[in-house]
CSV table of C-alpha atoms in Angstrom, one decimal:
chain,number,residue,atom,x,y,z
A,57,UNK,CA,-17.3,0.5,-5.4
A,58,UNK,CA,-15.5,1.9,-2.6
A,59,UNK,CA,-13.0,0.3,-0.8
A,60,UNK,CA,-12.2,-0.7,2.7
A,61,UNK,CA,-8.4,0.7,3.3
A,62,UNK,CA,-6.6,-0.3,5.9
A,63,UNK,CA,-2.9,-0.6,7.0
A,64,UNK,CA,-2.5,-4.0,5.7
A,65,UNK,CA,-4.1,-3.1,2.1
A,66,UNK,CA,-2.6,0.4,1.9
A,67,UNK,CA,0.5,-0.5,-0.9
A,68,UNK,CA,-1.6,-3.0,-3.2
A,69,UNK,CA,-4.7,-1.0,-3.1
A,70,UNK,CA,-3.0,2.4,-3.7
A,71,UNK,CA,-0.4,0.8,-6.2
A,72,UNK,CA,-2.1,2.1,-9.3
A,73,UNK,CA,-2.5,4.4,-12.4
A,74,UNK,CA,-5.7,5.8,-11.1
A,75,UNK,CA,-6.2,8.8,-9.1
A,76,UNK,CA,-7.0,7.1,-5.3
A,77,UNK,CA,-9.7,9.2,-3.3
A,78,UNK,CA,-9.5,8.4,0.2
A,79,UNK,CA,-12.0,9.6,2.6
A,80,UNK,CA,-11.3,9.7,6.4
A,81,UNK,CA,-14.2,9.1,8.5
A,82,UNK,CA,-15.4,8.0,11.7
A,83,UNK,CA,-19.1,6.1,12.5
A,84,UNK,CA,-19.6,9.4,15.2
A,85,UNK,CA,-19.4,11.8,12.7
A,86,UNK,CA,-22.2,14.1,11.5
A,87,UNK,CA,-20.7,15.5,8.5
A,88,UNK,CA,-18.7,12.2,7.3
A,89,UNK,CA,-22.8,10.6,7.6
A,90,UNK,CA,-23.7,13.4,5.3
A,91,UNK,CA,-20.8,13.2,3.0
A,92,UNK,CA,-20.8,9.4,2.6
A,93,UNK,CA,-23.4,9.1,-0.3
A,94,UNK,CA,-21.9,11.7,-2.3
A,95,UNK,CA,-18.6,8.9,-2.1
A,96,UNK,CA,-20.6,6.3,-2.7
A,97,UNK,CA,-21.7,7.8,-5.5
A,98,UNK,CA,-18.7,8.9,-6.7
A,99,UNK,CA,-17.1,5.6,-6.5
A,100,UNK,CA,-20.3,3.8,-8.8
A,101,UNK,CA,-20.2,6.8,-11.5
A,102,UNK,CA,-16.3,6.9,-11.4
A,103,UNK,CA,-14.7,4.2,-12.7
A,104,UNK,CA,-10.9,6.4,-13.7
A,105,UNK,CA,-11.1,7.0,-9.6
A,106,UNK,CA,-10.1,4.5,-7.2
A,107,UNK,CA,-12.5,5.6,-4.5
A,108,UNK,CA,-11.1,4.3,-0.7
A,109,UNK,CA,-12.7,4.8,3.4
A,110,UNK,CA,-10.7,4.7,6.0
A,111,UNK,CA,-12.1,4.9,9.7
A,112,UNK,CA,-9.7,6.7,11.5
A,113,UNK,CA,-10.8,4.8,14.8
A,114,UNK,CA,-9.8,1.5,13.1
A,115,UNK,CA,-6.8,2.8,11.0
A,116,UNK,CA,-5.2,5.7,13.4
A,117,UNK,CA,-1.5,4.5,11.9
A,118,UNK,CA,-2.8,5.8,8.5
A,119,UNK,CA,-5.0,8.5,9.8
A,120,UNK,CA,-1.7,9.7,11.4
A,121,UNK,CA,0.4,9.0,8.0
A,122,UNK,CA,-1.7,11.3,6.4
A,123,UNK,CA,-1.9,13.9,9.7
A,124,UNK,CA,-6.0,13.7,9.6
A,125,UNK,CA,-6.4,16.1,12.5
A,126,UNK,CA,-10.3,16.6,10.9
A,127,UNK,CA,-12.4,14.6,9.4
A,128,UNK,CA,-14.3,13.9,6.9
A,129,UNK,CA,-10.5,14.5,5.6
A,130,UNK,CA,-10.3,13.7,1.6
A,131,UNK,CA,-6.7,12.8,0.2
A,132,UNK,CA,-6.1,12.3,-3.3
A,133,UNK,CA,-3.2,10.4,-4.2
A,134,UNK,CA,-1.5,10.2,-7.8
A,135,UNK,CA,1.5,7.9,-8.3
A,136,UNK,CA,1.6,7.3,-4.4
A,137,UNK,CA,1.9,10.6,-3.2
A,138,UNK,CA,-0.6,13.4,-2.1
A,139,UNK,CA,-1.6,15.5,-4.5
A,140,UNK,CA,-4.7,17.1,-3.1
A,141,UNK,CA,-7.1,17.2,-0.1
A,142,UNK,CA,-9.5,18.9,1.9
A,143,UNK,CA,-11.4,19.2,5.0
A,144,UNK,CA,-15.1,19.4,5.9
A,145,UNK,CA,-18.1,18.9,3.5
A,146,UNK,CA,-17.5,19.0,0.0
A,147,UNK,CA,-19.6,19.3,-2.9
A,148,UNK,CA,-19.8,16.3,-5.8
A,149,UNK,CA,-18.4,18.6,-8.0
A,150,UNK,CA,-16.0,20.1,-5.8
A,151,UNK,CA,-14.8,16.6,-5.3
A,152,UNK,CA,-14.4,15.6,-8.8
A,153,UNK,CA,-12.3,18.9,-9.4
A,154,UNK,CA,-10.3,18.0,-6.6
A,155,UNK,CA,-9.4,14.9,-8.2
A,156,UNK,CA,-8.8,16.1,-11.6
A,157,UNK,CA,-6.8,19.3,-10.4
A,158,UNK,CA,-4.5,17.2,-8.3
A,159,UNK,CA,-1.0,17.6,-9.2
């Protein structure tokens, strides 16, 4: 299940032993549409990643936390701080490595 982050979840949803995935989107954007099932997939076949979306029209505090300046933007967080991310379309698989490289 993916989850709605926002600036008032940010620090309980992101406060946990999991990996977070958090994908950066907007409703206008062709490639976040295309990339979206390959998340929501992620998040039902995933259960060891906490899987996150955050508009970036709705959430621009967090969007500019994370200095999105693209999107779809994908941050992986460990412990609470970034240990990965990327920019553009991304493969299932090239997201799952993403994840399990981060440092």
């Amino acid at each position: 299940m993916e989850i709605k982050l926002t600036v008032e979840n940010f620090e309980s949803v992101t406060s946990t032993d999991k990996p977070v995935l958090i994908d950066f989107w907007a409703t206008w954007c062709g490639p976040c549409r295309m990339i979206a099932p390959t998340i929501e997939e992620i998040a039902n076949e995933r259960e060891d990643i906490l899987v996150c979306k955050c508009n970036v029209d709705e959430e621009t505090p967090l969007a500019a936390r994370f200095g999105v300046n693209v999107i779809p933007t994908l941050v992986v967080l460990k412990n609470g701080r970034v240990a990965a991310r990327s920019e553009g379309l991304a493969a299932k698989e090239s997201i799952i490595r993403l994840v399990e490289n981060a440092k």
